[in-house]
XYZ file of C-alpha atoms in Angstrom:
650
model
C -23.520 19.266 -9.252
C -20.139 19.146 -10.910
C -17.976 22.174 -10.313
C -17.711 24.690 -13.147
C -14.256 25.906 -12.201
C -13.966 28.461 -14.998
C -17.257 30.030 -13.969
C -16.408 30.031 -10.256
C -12.909 31.419 -10.667
C -13.639 34.408 -12.887
C -15.159 36.645 -10.180
C -12.329 35.982 -7.758
C -9.277 35.754 -10.005
C -8.069 39.170 -8.877
C -8.278 38.088 -5.237
C -6.244 34.980 -5.953
C -3.559 36.977 -7.711
C -3.489 39.440 -4.824
C -2.968 36.692 -2.237
C 0.082 35.009 -3.671
C -0.081 34.578 -7.389
C 0.085 30.814 -7.017
C -3.296 29.763 -8.449
C -4.244 29.843 -12.111
C -7.595 29.421 -13.771
C -6.332 26.848 -16.220
C -4.813 24.527 -13.651
C -8.129 23.483 -12.134
C -10.650 24.356 -14.845
C -13.607 22.044 -15.340
C -14.106 21.243 -19.047
C -17.292 22.656 -20.506
C -17.893 19.569 -22.671
C -19.058 16.119 -21.652
C -16.684 14.106 -19.486
C -13.968 11.885 -20.880
C -13.348 8.177 -20.402
C -10.476 7.319 -18.079
C -8.562 4.129 -17.405
C -10.543 3.616 -14.187
C -14.070 4.922 -13.731
C -13.998 5.386 -9.954
C -10.944 5.993 -7.767
C -11.428 5.700 -3.998
C -8.661 6.500 -1.516
C -9.316 5.739 2.147
C -6.869 7.089 4.728
C -6.696 5.914 8.309
C -4.902 8.925 9.759
C -1.971 7.716 11.858
C -3.031 4.106 11.292
C 0.348 2.390 11.223
C 0.825 -1.362 11.081
C 0.643 -1.829 14.858
C -2.489 0.303 15.216
C -4.120 -1.826 12.532
C -3.161 -5.009 14.373
C -4.528 -3.722 17.692
C -7.974 -3.217 16.163
C -7.820 -6.385 14.053
C -7.241 -8.525 17.141
C -10.105 -6.814 18.978
C -12.422 -7.432 16.039
C -11.410 -11.079 15.807
C -12.137 -11.447 19.527
C -15.499 -9.719 19.035
C -16.270 -12.366 16.417
C -15.398 -15.250 18.747
C -11.674 -15.807 18.222
C -9.640 -16.984 21.209
C -5.954 -16.907 21.966
C -3.729 -15.372 24.600
C -0.673 -14.249 22.641
C 0.122 -12.297 19.498
C 1.233 -15.560 17.894
C -2.354 -16.795 18.199
C -3.423 -13.973 15.867
C -0.643 -12.646 13.605
C 2.862 -11.252 13.964
C 3.775 -10.066 10.461
C 2.509 -9.078 7.050
C -0.989 -8.228 5.846
C -2.844 -9.741 8.793
C -6.515 -10.607 9.142
C -9.586 -9.330 10.940
C -10.360 -6.023 9.208
C -12.097 -5.301 5.928
C -9.086 -3.860 4.123
C -6.999 -6.901 5.038
C -9.144 -8.865 2.559
C -7.941 -6.797 -0.412
C -5.768 -8.518 -2.992
C -2.558 -6.532 -2.524
C -0.448 -5.368 0.421
C 2.692 -3.282 0.730
C 4.661 -0.952 2.984
C 5.027 2.738 2.199
C 7.601 5.340 3.232
C 6.104 8.639 4.390
C 9.026 11.033 4.797
C 8.949 14.678 3.758
C 11.465 17.469 3.341
C 13.825 19.238 5.726
C 15.225 22.710 5.092
C 17.670 24.910 6.988
C 17.123 28.606 7.664
C 20.004 31.027 8.030
C 21.074 29.576 11.395
C 21.916 26.252 9.758
C 19.499 24.070 11.739
C 17.348 21.904 9.498
C 13.644 21.633 10.236
C 10.789 19.670 8.704
C 8.540 22.687 9.333
C 10.396 25.023 6.975
C 9.506 25.809 3.398
C 12.190 27.080 1.032
C 10.918 30.630 1.573
C 12.144 33.015 4.247
C 8.758 33.315 5.934
C 8.945 37.090 6.083
C 5.379 37.293 4.745
C 2.709 35.003 6.164
C 0.670 34.943 2.938
C 1.085 31.761 0.931
C 3.913 32.081 -1.578
C 4.572 35.751 -0.824
C 8.013 35.483 0.829
C 11.260 35.316 -1.165
C 13.247 32.099 -1.557
C 16.002 31.633 1.016
C 19.174 33.086 -0.534
C 21.296 30.410 -2.194
C 18.790 27.590 -1.718
C 18.689 24.710 -4.177
C 16.954 21.400 -3.590
C 19.372 18.560 -2.761
C 17.749 15.097 -2.926
C 19.953 13.322 -0.380
C 18.666 11.881 2.890
C 18.995 13.900 6.087
C 17.015 12.466 9.036
C 18.521 14.740 11.669
C 18.562 13.925 15.372
C 15.369 15.516 16.768
C 11.626 15.179 16.115
C 11.677 18.250 13.857
C 15.083 17.762 12.251
C 17.985 19.226 14.156
C 20.857 18.532 11.772
C 23.268 21.446 11.595
C 25.978 22.517 9.202
C 28.014 25.722 8.837
C 26.682 25.857 5.289
C 22.908 25.567 5.737
C 22.476 24.094 2.263
C 25.255 21.487 2.392
C 23.070 18.699 3.788
C 20.216 17.023 1.902
C 16.617 18.198 1.847
C 14.835 14.835 2.058
C 14.374 13.122 5.416
C 14.478 9.664 3.817
C 14.228 6.313 5.535
C 17.017 3.881 6.485
C 15.825 0.262 6.996
C 19.022 -0.586 8.878
C 18.226 2.017 11.538
C 14.424 1.735 11.631
C 13.808 -1.818 10.465
C 12.853 -3.067 7.027
C 9.382 -3.913 8.393
C 7.269 -2.362 11.194
C 7.170 -5.707 13.000
C 10.960 -5.840 13.443
C 11.664 -7.835 16.615
C 13.845 -5.070 18.053
C 10.725 -2.978 18.717
C 9.440 -5.749 20.991
C 12.566 -6.059 23.120
C 14.454 -8.376 20.765
C 18.143 -8.027 19.980
C 18.610 -5.109 17.576
C 20.381 -5.723 14.295
C 23.546 -3.886 13.327
C 22.845 -0.161 13.216
C 19.285 -0.421 14.571
C 18.208 2.507 16.743
C 14.835 2.526 18.539
C 14.932 6.332 18.615
C 15.556 6.757 14.895
C 11.903 6.705 13.794
C 11.212 9.700 16.060
C 13.552 11.897 14.035
C 12.053 14.310 11.500
C 8.687 12.608 11.494
C 6.111 13.806 8.930
C 2.719 15.345 9.587
C -0.681 14.832 7.970
C -0.368 17.937 5.798
C 2.791 17.061 3.899
C 1.938 13.358 3.641
C -1.538 14.094 2.270
C 0.012 16.529 -0.180
C 2.304 13.762 -1.433
C -0.522 11.197 -1.578
C -2.578 13.487 -3.846
C 0.168 15.160 -5.910
C 3.254 12.938 -5.881
C 5.459 15.760 -4.593
C 7.332 15.781 -1.272
C 6.893 18.879 0.851
C 7.349 20.254 4.355
C 5.277 19.711 7.496
C 2.316 22.128 7.427
C 2.185 22.279 3.615
C -1.373 22.041 2.283
C -1.241 21.262 -1.430
C 1.905 23.325 -2.015
C 5.522 22.402 -2.718
C 8.550 23.604 -0.769
C 8.420 26.901 -2.688
C 4.775 27.327 -1.587
C 3.595 26.926 -5.172
C 0.243 25.277 -5.811
C 0.261 21.606 -6.769
C -2.456 19.874 -8.763
C -4.151 17.143 -6.732
C -5.831 14.009 -7.994
C -9.123 15.624 -6.958
C -8.405 18.492 -9.367
C -7.326 16.086 -12.119
C -10.540 14.127 -11.658
C -12.622 17.282 -11.919
C -10.849 18.205 -15.142
C -11.813 14.793 -16.526
C -15.465 15.552 -15.870
C -15.736 13.366 -12.785
C -17.558 14.140 -9.572
C -15.347 14.483 -6.496
C -15.819 13.952 -2.782
C -14.111 14.477 0.557
C -15.381 12.675 3.664
C -13.756 12.757 7.097
C -14.523 12.063 10.739
C -12.612 15.217 11.750
C -13.011 18.836 10.558
C -13.528 19.221 6.816
C -10.704 21.758 6.654
C -8.200 19.612 8.545
C -4.965 18.583 6.842
C -5.993 15.359 5.101
C -9.075 16.678 3.279
C -7.542 20.130 2.945
C -4.504 19.042 0.942
C -6.792 17.656 -1.780
C -8.741 20.876 -2.266
C -6.628 23.830 -1.129
C -3.189 25.381 -1.572
C -1.953 27.167 1.559
C 1.377 27.309 3.332
C 0.137 26.515 6.857
C -2.335 23.840 7.880
C -3.885 25.976 10.629
C -5.304 28.433 8.092
C -8.697 26.822 8.470
C -11.068 29.606 7.427
C -11.186 33.384 7.141
C -13.795 36.083 6.739
C -15.160 36.321 3.217
C -13.704 37.102 0.656
C -10.239 36.082 1.958
C -9.027 33.008 0.065
C -5.693 32.254 1.751
C -7.269 29.473 3.822
C -8.492 25.923 3.400
C -12.269 26.139 3.775
C -12.843 29.042 1.396
C -10.766 27.334 -1.277
C -12.658 24.087 -0.748
C -15.991 25.872 -1.138
C -15.125 28.435 -3.827
C -12.251 27.016 -5.887
C -12.132 23.220 -5.887
C -15.774 22.721 -4.957
C -15.936 18.959 -4.368
C -19.359 17.592 -5.226
C -19.601 16.221 -1.697
C -17.847 17.658 1.378
C -18.822 15.926 4.628
C -17.203 15.843 8.051
C -16.607 17.559 11.366
C -15.822 21.067 12.521
C -19.257 22.207 13.673
C -18.937 25.137 16.136
C -20.865 23.181 18.785
C -18.272 20.396 18.852
C -15.327 21.960 20.652
C -14.596 21.349 24.351
C -15.654 24.491 26.178
C -16.533 24.776 29.879
C -20.139 25.428 30.784
C -20.938 28.245 33.214
C -21.802 27.315 36.814
C -25.306 25.927 36.916
C -25.204 24.821 33.300
C -27.048 26.171 30.276
C -29.686 25.075 27.787
C -27.696 25.575 24.552
C -24.237 24.167 23.712
C -21.370 26.656 23.830
C -19.867 27.344 20.414
C -16.307 27.853 19.230
C -15.411 28.968 15.715
C -12.051 27.232 15.379
C -12.674 25.435 12.093
C -15.239 27.763 10.534
C -15.539 31.490 11.121
C -18.717 32.882 12.574
C -19.086 34.848 9.350
C -19.063 31.695 7.197
C -21.187 29.646 9.577
C -23.881 32.275 10.108
C -24.102 32.855 6.359
C -24.528 29.144 5.582
C -27.032 28.671 8.387
C -29.103 31.572 7.071
C -28.767 30.417 3.455
C -28.680 26.600 3.463
C -29.821 26.208 -0.155
C -29.322 29.358 -2.236
C -25.887 30.604 -1.215
C -22.729 32.032 -2.742
C -21.008 28.650 -2.533
C -23.489 26.586 -4.537
C -23.906 23.999 -1.776
C -26.844 22.487 0.033
C -25.760 22.998 3.643
C -26.759 20.490 6.305
C -25.445 20.151 9.849
C -25.783 18.289 13.120
C -29.350 18.046 14.341
C -32.158 15.610 15.177
C -32.172 12.407 13.100
C -28.995 13.561 11.384
C -28.364 10.405 9.375
C -31.795 10.350 7.755
C -31.620 14.078 7.064
C -28.249 13.588 5.374
C -29.433 10.688 3.222
C -32.552 12.641 2.243
C -30.405 15.610 1.214
C -28.015 13.362 -0.722
C -30.905 11.884 -2.690
C -31.685 15.345 -4.103
C -28.180 16.067 -5.432
C -27.636 15.442 -9.147
C -23.874 15.339 -9.815
C -24.442 15.666 -13.579
C -26.492 18.867 -13.312
C -24.172 21.848 -13.967
C -26.693 24.186 -12.339
C -27.523 22.047 -9.313
C -26.189 22.200 -5.788
C -23.348 20.284 -4.217
C -23.601 18.776 -0.703
C -21.908 20.223 2.399
C -22.359 18.528 5.793
C -20.890 19.919 9.017
C -20.987 17.726 12.113
C -19.197 17.000 15.385
C -19.978 15.798 18.895
C -20.066 18.315 21.724
C -16.893 18.360 23.774
C -14.781 16.496 21.238
C -12.557 18.984 19.435
C -14.509 18.941 16.182
C -14.801 15.242 15.329
C -17.712 12.829 15.061
C -18.791 10.857 18.165
C -15.791 8.749 19.132
C -16.353 5.026 19.321
C -14.808 2.732 21.945
C -13.428 -0.785 21.675
C -16.727 -2.298 22.819
C -18.725 -0.325 20.245
C -20.776 1.627 22.812
C -19.366 5.129 22.130
C -18.891 5.438 25.887
C -16.169 8.119 25.540
C -18.315 10.430 23.418
C -18.191 14.008 24.674
C -14.858 13.742 26.488
C -11.855 15.824 25.463
C -9.882 13.892 22.833
C -6.527 15.217 24.072
C -6.459 14.847 27.853
C -4.906 11.435 28.577
C -1.317 11.694 27.346
C -0.924 15.356 28.243
C -2.151 14.879 31.816
C 0.400 12.102 32.357
C 3.296 14.451 31.643
C 5.283 16.044 34.441
C 4.438 19.698 34.819
C 0.875 19.390 33.576
C -1.509 21.059 36.012
C -3.679 17.924 36.069
C -0.738 15.636 36.846
C -1.097 14.435 40.436
C 1.281 11.462 40.274
C 4.060 11.712 37.650
C 3.452 9.241 34.831
C -0.184 8.562 35.755
C -2.823 10.440 33.723
C -5.785 12.371 35.033
C -7.945 12.656 31.893
C -11.168 14.506 31.242
C -14.212 12.775 32.718
C -16.736 15.641 32.548
C -18.995 16.007 29.531
C -20.483 19.445 28.712
C -23.923 18.421 29.962
C -26.786 20.820 29.448
C -29.411 21.362 32.119
C -31.266 18.119 32.758
C -28.852 15.946 30.764
C -27.231 12.781 32.073
C -24.181 11.082 30.613
C -26.416 8.458 29.006
C -28.815 10.969 27.484
C -25.878 13.089 26.280
C -24.368 10.149 24.373
C -27.761 9.223 22.933
C -28.302 12.796 21.753
C -24.899 13.027 20.103
C -25.384 9.716 18.298
C -28.754 10.927 17.051
C -27.482 14.331 15.944
C -24.370 13.090 14.118
C -23.947 10.442 11.431
C -21.116 7.951 11.751
C -18.271 7.802 9.208
C -19.937 4.856 7.466
C -23.097 6.902 6.992
C -21.160 9.867 5.616
C -19.528 7.436 3.194
C -22.922 6.032 2.249
C -24.268 9.512 1.464
C -21.177 10.379 -0.573
C -21.412 7.225 -2.678
C -25.132 7.796 -3.163
C -24.347 11.140 -4.797
C -21.090 10.354 -6.579
C -22.214 6.975 -7.858
C -24.812 8.695 -10.056
C -22.151 10.553 -12.045
C -21.946 9.121 -15.565
C -18.207 9.764 -15.900
C -17.339 8.344 -12.495
C -15.748 9.942 -9.472
C -12.770 10.400 -7.184
C -13.427 10.056 -3.437
C -11.273 10.348 -0.331
C -12.573 9.025 3.004
C -10.544 9.694 6.165
C -10.752 8.110 9.587
C -9.088 11.123 11.178
C -9.730 10.416 14.848
C -7.512 7.314 14.733
C -4.650 9.786 14.776
C -6.230 11.864 17.526
C -6.562 8.792 19.734
C -2.932 7.879 19.122
C -1.739 11.387 19.991
C -3.595 10.943 23.274
C -2.150 7.437 23.893
C -5.770 6.298 24.151
C -6.039 2.621 23.191
C -9.805 2.475 23.762
C -10.488 5.364 21.384
C -7.887 4.069 18.930
C -9.609 0.709 18.578
C -13.058 2.298 18.400
C -12.069 4.815 15.724
C -10.357 2.106 13.679
C -13.422 -0.126 13.891
C -15.578 2.769 12.661
C -13.152 3.206 9.770
C -13.383 -0.537 9.165
C -17.164 -0.267 8.788
C -16.688 2.487 6.217
C -14.170 0.467 4.213
C -16.464 -2.558 4.262
C -19.313 -0.392 2.991
C -17.106 0.762 0.104
C -16.080 -2.818 -0.742
C -19.727 -3.882 -0.793
C -20.610 -0.866 -2.938
C -17.851 -1.735 -5.417
C -19.081 -5.311 -5.687
C -22.536 -3.986 -6.599
C -21.405 -1.152 -8.891
C -19.139 -2.354 -11.656
C -16.877 -4.510 -9.519
C -13.098 -4.338 -9.531
C -13.032 -3.857 -13.332
C -14.364 -0.310 -12.915
C -13.126 0.668 -9.456
C -9.775 1.177 -7.748
C -9.626 1.123 -3.928
C -6.514 2.122 -1.990
C -6.530 1.954 1.830
C -3.502 3.330 3.635
C -2.260 5.590 6.430
C -0.635 8.970 6.080
C 1.909 8.297 8.832
C 2.689 6.045 11.781
C 2.693 6.438 15.579
C 5.154 4.922 18.057
C 2.865 2.260 19.468
C 3.786 -1.290 20.495
C 1.783 -4.306 21.642
C 3.109 -6.754 24.194
C 2.630 -10.475 23.711
C -0.161 -10.700 26.315
C -2.229 -7.984 24.626
C -4.904 -10.433 23.338
C -5.272 -12.054 26.751
C -5.712 -8.700 28.472
C -8.320 -7.591 25.938
C -10.395 -10.605 26.940
C -9.804 -10.547 30.700
C -9.452 -6.827 31.449
C -10.782 -4.970 28.416
C -9.525 -1.972 26.479
C -11.208 0.472 28.877
C -9.103 -0.536 31.892
C -6.048 -1.157 29.696
C -6.330 2.503 28.715
C -7.388 4.318 31.865
C -6.482 2.127 34.849
C -3.290 0.210 34.029
C -0.295 2.484 33.682
C 2.696 0.237 33.003
C 3.466 -1.598 29.746
C 3.509 -4.938 31.562
C 0.100 -4.316 33.091
C -1.576 -2.739 30.069
C -0.223 -4.964 27.312
C 0.950 -2.002 25.222
C 3.021 1.158 25.370
C 3.748 4.359 23.469
C 7.337 5.287 22.604
C 10.522 3.272 22.899
C 11.103 3.012 26.658
C 8.507 0.323 27.312
C 10.525 -2.214 25.328
C 13.342 -2.136 27.877
C 11.530 -0.979 31.056
C 8.124 -2.700 30.920
C 7.378 -2.534 34.652
C 8.066 1.182 35.069
C 5.830 4.161 34.345
C 6.913 4.087 30.717
C 3.559 3.575 29.027
C 2.909 7.217 28.071
C 6.238 8.209 26.552
C 5.421 9.448 23.065
C 2.422 11.390 21.825
C 3.485 12.001 18.272
C 4.168 10.526 14.841
C 7.081 8.439 13.568
C 8.891 8.116 10.256
C 8.291 4.349 10.094
C 6.684 2.945 6.892
C 2.929 2.364 6.939
C 0.822 -0.345 5.287
C -1.129 -0.008 2.063
C -3.886 -2.372 0.957
C -5.267 -2.104 -2.560
C -7.279 -3.770 -5.296
C -8.985 -2.981 -8.570
C -8.527 -1.456 -11.997
C -5.036 0.031 -12.181
C -3.710 -1.616 -9.008
C -0.972 -3.327 -11.028
C 0.676 0.075 -11.441
C 1.297 0.339 -7.704
C 2.589 -3.233 -7.517
C 5.084 -2.473 -10.282
C 6.591 0.435 -8.331
C 7.834 -1.521 -5.288
C 11.470 -0.587 -4.699
C 11.469 1.999 -7.472
C 12.691 5.565 -7.224
C 10.917 8.706 -8.361
C 11.584 12.281 -9.401
C 11.138 15.251 -7.072
C 11.855 18.858 -8.053
C 13.586 17.600 -11.178
C 15.980 15.397 -9.201
C 16.109 11.592 -9.035
C 15.321 10.055 -5.642
C 16.381 6.432 -5.071
C 13.877 3.781 -4.104
C 14.232 1.497 -1.086
C 14.206 -2.257 -1.772
C 10.897 -3.862 -0.840
C 9.167 -0.560 -0.077
C 6.788 1.770 -1.850
C 6.606 5.515 -1.294
C 3.573 7.762 -1.008
C 4.689 9.304 -4.290
C 3.879 5.955 -5.914
C 0.312 6.065 -4.581
C -0.171 9.425 -6.298
C 1.346 8.051 -9.511
C -1.089 5.124 -9.366
C -4.062 7.462 -9.025
C -2.775 9.635 -11.852
C -2.403 6.570 -14.060
C -5.946 5.467 -13.237
C -7.162 8.918 -14.270
C -5.363 8.968 -17.621
C -7.735 9.598 -20.485
C -8.804 6.925 -22.943
C -10.048 8.515 -26.219
C -13.833 8.527 -26.385
C -15.055 6.822 -29.579
C -17.200 8.952 -31.892
C -16.543 7.244 -35.255
C -15.973 3.730 -36.566
C -12.245 4.451 -36.529
C -12.573 5.753 -33.006
C -14.411 2.640 -31.915
C -11.674 0.454 -33.385
C -9.009 2.499 -31.619
C -10.947 2.423 -28.357
C -11.251 -1.345 -28.563
C -7.536 -1.665 -29.190
C -6.749 0.522 -26.177
C -8.952 -1.610 -23.953
C -7.132 -4.716 -25.210
C -3.801 -3.177 -24.263
C -5.120 -2.255 -20.814
C -6.458 -5.788 -20.362
C -3.070 -7.282 -21.217
C -1.448 -5.062 -18.608
C -3.605 -6.468 -15.827
C-alpha cells in the first residue's frame, strides 16, 4: 500500500502542532492522483554504517581469500582506490565523500557537535528558543576534542561547520602516514578524531542535503523538519522502503522517516509523536519497514536456573506499541501487516510480502520486527568464517572491557568480553544459534522481501538498506564481527545488483552504496597472512597487540605496534568515506566532485577531489525530478524530447 499522507495526517494534525509546530501536512502529502514519471524509476541507497575505506578492505581481502586468493601482504591484494573483492566494488563509479556536520557554541563559548542552535530549555523538538545572537557561519571549525572543544570569548565568532582539511587528515584514507609512514607537512594522526559526526546527522544530510548536528534526526540546526528523499519519492507516487540489520528506529532509517531533535527518542506511548517509530508508522509510512528492535533481542541476564521464555526489554519499541501490534497484526491503527521473529521467519516474511500490493491505496504496508536474543536489537551477527558463531553475545563488550577501570578488566589493555549467551532451559550454544538463525531473516532476505513488494509498484520506488551492525562491530573493536557484518551487507548488495539486472537494468535504476561515517581502524601489512594462518577469530579475541593481530584501532598502533595499543579508539572519525555508484542519474554525482554547495543560504566551498554527502542527496533529488507525463500528441512529442535531452546527458 502506498501511504495516503493527507488522510493519515488529518486526525493527528493538532498533535503535531502541539509537539513543536515543525511538521506540515503539505510537506509530505501523497498526491491523490496517479504517480508521475521521474528521471529514474527506482532509487536504491545502501549504507554500510561506519564502513570506511579500511573496513571495506578488511572484508574484501577476507572474501578474496574465501574464494581462493593467496598472498601474504596488503600489496598482494590492494593498497589504494576502489579495490576488489566485494559486490559494490564492481560498480562503474567510485569516489570519496566528506561526512562532517555542524558545531555550535552555547553560552559558555565551547563549541560542540551535539548542540543545535536552540537553547535546549525544552526537550520537545523545536520548542526551545534560538540561542541569543546566533547566526550560521559557514567557516570550518574542527576543534580539538572528539565533540568539538574550540572556545572563543564570543561564542559565535568561530565557524559552525566542522569541515575537513586534507593536509591534516590526508587527501585519501590510504595515506601512508596512517600506516607508520612519514607524515606530510601539517599531517596530524589525531585530527580525524576531532568533532567526528554520528549516524544521525550524516543520515540527515544523505537524505536531505542539509548539514546538521550530532543527534539530529531529519531536522536542521534550528530543529526544523527537513524533507527527505523518502518523502519526495512518496510525493511522486512511488513506494518507499527502509531495511536495516539494526533497530528500525535507529538513526540511519529514522532520519529518512522522522523529524526529532534527539536520536534516542525511539518510541513513546500512543499518541505521542515526538519520537522516531510513531512518525515512521503514522506520518511517513514507508511501504516496507523491516529490521531489528524486537523486545526479545536485548542482552538481559537470565535468573538463576534459567527460564523457558526469553527476557524482554522495550528499548526500541514501547510495551504499549508492541502489545498493540502483537494483538492486532493485520487490522491496526497503523495500516501495517505486522510480522516478527518466530519459527521459519524467512519463509513467513516472504509469504507476507507476496500479499502486499503497493499500488492498492486501501491495502496494508509491511512491518517486520526482528533481532537475535542477547544482541542489543540487531539481526544474528555473522562472523568472518560465515558460521554466525558470535550470535547471542553482547555486541558491545570487547572494547569496553579492555579499558582501564572497567569492572571486567583483569589485565589493563586486554579485553574480557561476553561469552555467555542467554540460554533457555535445555538449550546449548549450538541449538541457540540454530534457533536464532531460524527465527530471524538475514539482511539479504529482508532486502529480497522489500524488493518483492516495492518492485511491483508501477511508478517505481525509493529504498534504503542499511548494514547497521558494521558500525556496532567497529565500536566494539571486533574484527570478526566487522568482517561478518560486512559480508552480510555484501550479500545484500549483490542481491540488489542482480535484481537491477533483471528489472529494467541500469537505464531504470540508480544504486548508490556508501558509508555514513568512518572508524579509526588500520590494517598492518601482514593482515592477509594472519587471516590465513591464524584466522579472524583469534586475531580478534586472543591477540592483543597490533603486531600480533595485524590490525589496530586508533592512532597509537602506528607508532607502538608491539604494545597494548590495539584497543585505543571505539568511536567514529571525520575521515572521508567511499562511495560506489552506477545507473540512471549517476552522472550527476560524478559532476559534483570538488564542487561546493549551499547550506542555510550560505556558500560552502568544495574540497578538490572529494564529494560531500550533500552531493549524494542532490543526486537522489535529481533522479526524482519529474518528467511530464504525456497525455496528448503534443505531450508525447515533449516527453520524447525530454528523454533525448536526458540521454545526451548520460
